């Protein structure tokens, strides 16, 4: 005890005993206050459970598998990969999708990139969750004590379903507001920005894993702010893109974007900022 105190140079520190075969229901934990020799019981639920010691292996496997997927998409769909992940083109008011629009939105190449987008988000969540054993941070859609692998797979499915639903919503909105010619530009602009941001999130999760989970657990509020600013900025950019390419009444375009972008955005904020 004295050696540990000299190493950490702290007035107090905590020790834990870990065993793979431990049955928590058969033991109790007691904290002793050395000043007044009083005993105080502390409930078992207040102690953080130690995660499996193979989390580093899982981190490496997830990272290598996802980066291999990135390499595969870049090799087999090089030109489409460049078109989707061009940051310069994504910020232009006159969007160009020569290769993407050559296929139907639900054709295999575009579906493949939607799956790719979903896997990037799911992998980022898996990696970040691996390094949060002692954090009170809970991801959106997560359940207490839910495994990180299961959570990442679930969010991947959510992202895929959401992107398909987004296409259907845009299709319905353009039919309702008589704006059929903006459907493809709107959807591919939205999806390209989403894919770029997903790649950024995955890269951030790799960096977070290298630093042992410090980034996400410490800067979570700032990360939430960045996500909110990105989603809000995307809405503004889409407005200017559609207004630049086509001539609409401002109120007509704004009404269309309220139904297809603003209302889903408010729902997302409510879930993400819970």
Coordinates of C-alpha atoms in Angstrom, one line a residue:
X1 CA 0.0 0.0 0.0
X2 CA 2.8 2.4 0.8
X3 CA 4.6 1.6 -2.4
X4 CA 1.5 2.3 -4.4
X5 CA 0.9 5.6 -2.7
X6 CA 4.5 6.6 -3.4
X7 CA 4.1 5.7 -7.1
X8 CA 0.8 7.6 -7.7
X9 CA 1.6 10.4 -5.2
X10 CA -2.1 10.8 -4.3
X11 CA -3.8 11.2 -1.0
X12 CA -6.2 8.4 -1.8
X13 CA -6.5 5.8 -4.5
X14 CA -8.7 2.8 -5.3
X15 CA -7.8 -0.9 -5.7
X16 CA -9.9 -3.5 -7.4
X17 CA -9.8 -7.3 -7.4
X18 CA -10.7 -9.0 -10.7
X19 CA -11.5 -12.6 -11.5
X20 CA -13.0 -14.3 -14.6
X21 CA -15.0 -16.6 -12.3
X22 CA -16.2 -14.0 -9.8
X23 CA -19.8 -14.2 -8.7
X24 CA -20.7 -10.7 -7.6
X25 CA -23.8 -11.9 -5.7
X26 CA -21.7 -13.8 -3.2
X27 CA -19.4 -11.0 -2.0
X28 CA -19.8 -7.6 -0.4
X29 CA -17.5 -4.6 -0.5
X30 CA -16.6 -2.5 2.5
X31 CA -14.8 0.9 2.6
X32 CA -12.9 1.8 5.8
X33 CA -12.3 5.4 6.8
X34 CA -9.0 5.3 8.6
X35 CA -9.6 8.7 10.3
X36 CA -12.6 7.6 12.5
X37 CA -12.5 3.8 11.9
X38 CA -16.1 3.9 10.7
X39 CA -17.3 1.3 8.2
X40 CA -19.5 2.4 5.3
X41 CA -21.1 0.0 2.9
X42 CA -21.1 0.7 -0.8
X43 CA -23.4 -1.0 -3.2
X44 CA -21.9 -3.3 -5.7
X45 CA -23.7 -1.5 -8.5
X46 CA -21.6 1.7 -7.9
X47 CA -18.4 -0.1 -8.9
X48 CA -17.4 -0.2 -12.6
X49 CA -17.2 -3.6 -14.1
X50 CA -14.0 -4.3 -15.8
X51 CA -14.3 -5.2 -19.5
X52 CA -12.7 -8.2 -21.0
X53 CA -8.9 -7.9 -21.5
X54 CA -9.2 -8.7 -25.2
X55 CA -10.6 -5.3 -26.1
X56 CA -7.3 -4.3 -27.7
X57 CA -7.5 -7.3 -30.0
X58 CA -11.1 -6.4 -30.9
X59 CA -10.0 -2.8 -31.6
X60 CA -7.3 -4.0 -34.0
X61 CA -9.6 -6.5 -35.8
X62 CA -12.4 -3.9 -36.3
X63 CA -9.9 -1.3 -37.5
X64 CA -8.1 -3.6 -40.0
X65 CA -11.4 -5.0 -41.3
X66 CA -12.9 -1.5 -41.9
X67 CA -9.7 -0.1 -43.5
X68 CA -9.6 -3.2 -45.7
X69 CA -13.2 -2.4 -46.8
X70 CA -12.1 1.1 -47.6
X71 CA -9.2 -0.2 -49.7
X72 CA -11.6 -2.6 -51.5
X73 CA -14.1 0.1 -52.4
X74 CA -11.2 2.4 -53.5
X75 CA -9.8 -0.4 -55.7
X76 CA -13.0 -1.6 -57.4
X77 CA -14.9 1.8 -57.6
X78 CA -12.0 4.2 -57.8
X79 CA -13.6 6.9 -59.8
X80 CA -16.9 6.7 -57.9
X81 CA -15.0 6.6 -54.7
X82 CA -13.2 9.8 -55.6
X83 CA -16.5 11.4 -56.7
X84 CA -18.2 10.6 -53.4
X85 CA -15.3 11.5 -51.1
X86 CA -14.2 14.7 -52.8
X87 CA -14.3 17.4 -50.1
X88 CA -13.8 20.2 -52.6
X89 CA -16.8 19.1 -54.8
X90 CA -19.0 18.5 -51.8
X91 CA -18.7 22.2 -50.8
X92 CA -19.5 23.6 -54.2
X93 CA -22.8 25.2 -54.9
X94 CA -23.0 23.6 -58.3
X95 CA -22.8 19.9 -57.5
X96 CA -21.7 17.4 -60.1
X97 CA -22.5 13.6 -59.9
X98 CA -21.6 12.3 -63.4
X99 CA -20.9 8.8 -62.2
X100 CA -23.4 8.5 -59.4
X101 CA -26.4 9.6 -61.4
X102 CA -25.4 7.1 -64.2
X103 CA -26.9 4.5 -61.9
X104 CA -30.3 4.5 -60.2
X105 CA -30.1 5.6 -56.5
X106 CA -30.8 2.0 -55.5
X107 CA -28.5 0.3 -58.0
X108 CA -25.8 -1.9 -56.7
X109 CA -22.9 0.6 -56.8
X110 CA -24.9 3.2 -54.8
X111 CA -26.3 0.6 -52.4
X112 CA -22.8 -0.6 -51.9
X113 CA -21.7 2.9 -50.8
X114 CA -24.7 3.2 -48.5
X115 CA -23.6 -0.1 -46.9
X116 CA -20.1 1.3 -46.7
X117 CA -21.4 4.4 -45.0
X118 CA -23.3 2.3 -42.4
X119 CA -20.3 0.2 -41.6
X120 CA -18.1 3.3 -41.1
X121 CA -20.5 4.7 -38.5
X122 CA -21.0 1.3 -36.8
X123 CA -17.3 0.7 -36.6
X124 CA -16.7 4.1 -35.1
X125 CA -19.3 3.4 -32.4
X126 CA -17.8 -0.1 -31.7
X127 CA -14.3 1.3 -31.3
X128 CA -15.3 4.2 -29.1
X129 CA -17.4 1.9 -26.9
X130 CA -14.4 -0.3 -26.3
X131 CA -12.6 2.5 -24.5
X132 CA -15.5 3.7 -22.3
X133 CA -15.5 1.1 -19.4
X134 CA -15.5 3.8 -16.7
X135 CA -17.3 6.6 -18.4
X136 CA -20.9 7.7 -17.8
X137 CA -21.2 8.4 -21.5
X138 CA -24.1 6.5 -23.2
X139 CA -24.4 6.6 -27.0
X140 CA -27.8 7.4 -28.6
X141 CA -29.8 4.2 -29.2
X142 CA -27.7 2.3 -26.6
X143 CA -29.0 0.3 -23.6
X144 CA -27.2 0.0 -20.3
X145 CA -24.8 -3.0 -20.2
X146 CA -25.3 -3.5 -24.0
X147 CA -22.2 -4.9 -25.7
X148 CA -20.3 -2.5 -28.0
X149 CA -20.2 -5.0 -30.9
X150 CA -24.0 -5.5 -30.7
X151 CA -24.5 -1.7 -30.4
X152 CA -22.3 -1.0 -33.5
X153 CA -24.1 -3.6 -35.6
X154 CA -27.5 -2.1 -34.5
X155 CA -26.4 1.4 -35.4
X156 CA -25.1 0.2 -38.8
X157 CA -28.5 -1.2 -39.5
X158 CA -30.2 2.0 -38.4
X159 CA -27.9 4.0 -40.6
X160 CA -28.7 1.9 -43.7
X161 CA -32.4 2.0 -43.1
X162 CA -32.3 5.7 -42.4
X163 CA -30.5 6.4 -45.7
X164 CA -33.1 4.4 -47.7
X165 CA -35.9 6.1 -45.8
X166 CA -34.2 9.4 -46.6
X167 CA -34.3 8.6 -50.3
X168 CA -38.0 7.7 -50.0
X169 CA -38.7 10.9 -48.1
X170 CA -37.0 13.0 -50.7
X171 CA -38.9 11.2 -53.5
X172 CA -42.2 11.8 -51.8
X173 CA -41.3 15.4 -51.1
X174 CA -40.4 16.1 -54.7
X175 CA -43.6 14.5 -55.9
X176 CA -45.7 16.5 -53.4
X177 CA -44.0 19.9 -54.2
X178 CA -43.7 19.2 -57.9
X179 CA -39.9 19.3 -57.8
X180 CA -39.0 16.0 -59.4
X181 CA -35.9 17.4 -61.1
X182 CA -34.1 18.1 -57.7
X183 CA -34.5 14.5 -56.3
X184 CA -31.1 13.1 -57.5
X185 CA -29.1 16.3 -56.8
X186 CA -30.7 16.6 -53.3
X187 CA -30.1 13.0 -52.3
X188 CA -26.6 12.6 -53.6
X189 CA -25.6 16.0 -52.1
X190 CA -26.9 14.8 -48.7
X191 CA -25.4 11.3 -49.0
X192 CA -21.9 12.6 -50.2
X193 CA -21.7 14.9 -47.1
X194 CA -22.8 12.0 -44.9
X195 CA -20.2 9.6 -46.3
X196 CA -17.4 12.2 -45.9
X197 CA -18.5 12.8 -42.3
X198 CA -18.7 9.0 -41.6
X199 CA -15.1 8.6 -42.8
X200 CA -14.1 11.5 -40.5
X201 CA -15.9 9.8 -37.5
X202 CA -14.1 6.5 -38.2
X203 CA -10.8 8.3 -38.4
X204 CA -11.5 10.0 -35.1
X205 CA -12.4 6.7 -33.5
X206 CA -9.1 5.2 -34.6
X207 CA -7.3 8.2 -33.0
X208 CA -9.4 7.8 -29.9
X209 CA -8.4 4.2 -29.7
X210 CA -4.7 5.1 -30.0
X211 CA -5.1 7.5 -27.0
X212 CA -7.0 4.9 -25.0
X213 CA -10.4 6.5 -25.2
X214 CA -9.3 9.9 -23.9
X215 CA -10.7 12.0 -26.8
X216 CA -14.3 10.8 -26.8
X217 CA -14.8 10.6 -23.1
X218 CA -13.2 14.0 -22.4
X219 CA -14.5 16.0 -25.4
X220 CA -17.9 14.4 -25.9
X221 CA -19.8 17.7 -25.5
X222 CA -17.6 19.3 -28.1
X223 CA -18.1 16.3 -30.4
X224 CA -21.8 16.7 -30.0
X225 CA -21.5 20.4 -30.9
X226 CA -19.5 19.5 -34.1
X227 CA -22.1 17.0 -35.2
X228 CA -24.9 19.5 -34.6
X229 CA -23.0 22.2 -36.6
X230 CA -22.3 19.7 -39.4
X231 CA -26.0 18.7 -39.7
X232 CA -27.1 22.3 -39.6
X233 CA -24.5 23.4 -42.1
X234 CA -25.5 20.6 -44.4
X235 CA -29.1 21.9 -44.4
X236 CA -27.9 25.4 -45.3
X237 CA -25.6 24.1 -48.1
X238 CA -28.4 22.0 -49.6
X239 CA -30.6 25.1 -49.7
X240 CA -28.0 27.1 -51.6
X241 CA -27.2 24.1 -53.9
X242 CA -30.8 23.6 -54.9
X243 CA -31.4 27.4 -55.2
X244 CA -28.3 27.8 -57.3
X245 CA -29.1 25.1 -59.8
X246 CA -32.9 25.6 -60.1
X247 CA -35.1 28.7 -59.9
X248 CA -37.7 28.4 -57.2
X249 CA -39.7 30.7 -55.1
X250 CA -37.8 31.0 -51.9
X251 CA -40.9 30.1 -49.8
X252 CA -41.7 27.1 -52.0
X253 CA -38.1 25.7 -51.6
X254 CA -38.1 26.5 -47.9
X255 CA -41.3 24.6 -47.4
X256 CA -39.9 21.6 -49.3
X257 CA -36.8 21.6 -47.2
X258 CA -38.8 21.9 -44.0
X259 CA -40.5 18.6 -44.7
X260 CA -37.5 16.7 -46.1
X261 CA -34.7 18.2 -43.9
X262 CA -35.7 20.4 -41.1
X263 CA -38.2 18.2 -39.3
X264 CA -35.9 15.0 -39.5
X265 CA -33.1 17.3 -38.3
X266 CA -35.0 18.3 -35.2
X267 CA -35.9 14.6 -34.5
X268 CA -32.2 13.7 -34.8
X269 CA -31.2 16.5 -32.3
X270 CA -33.7 15.3 -29.8
X271 CA -32.2 11.7 -30.0
X272 CA -28.5 12.6 -30.3
X273 CA -28.6 15.3 -27.5
X274 CA -30.5 13.2 -25.0

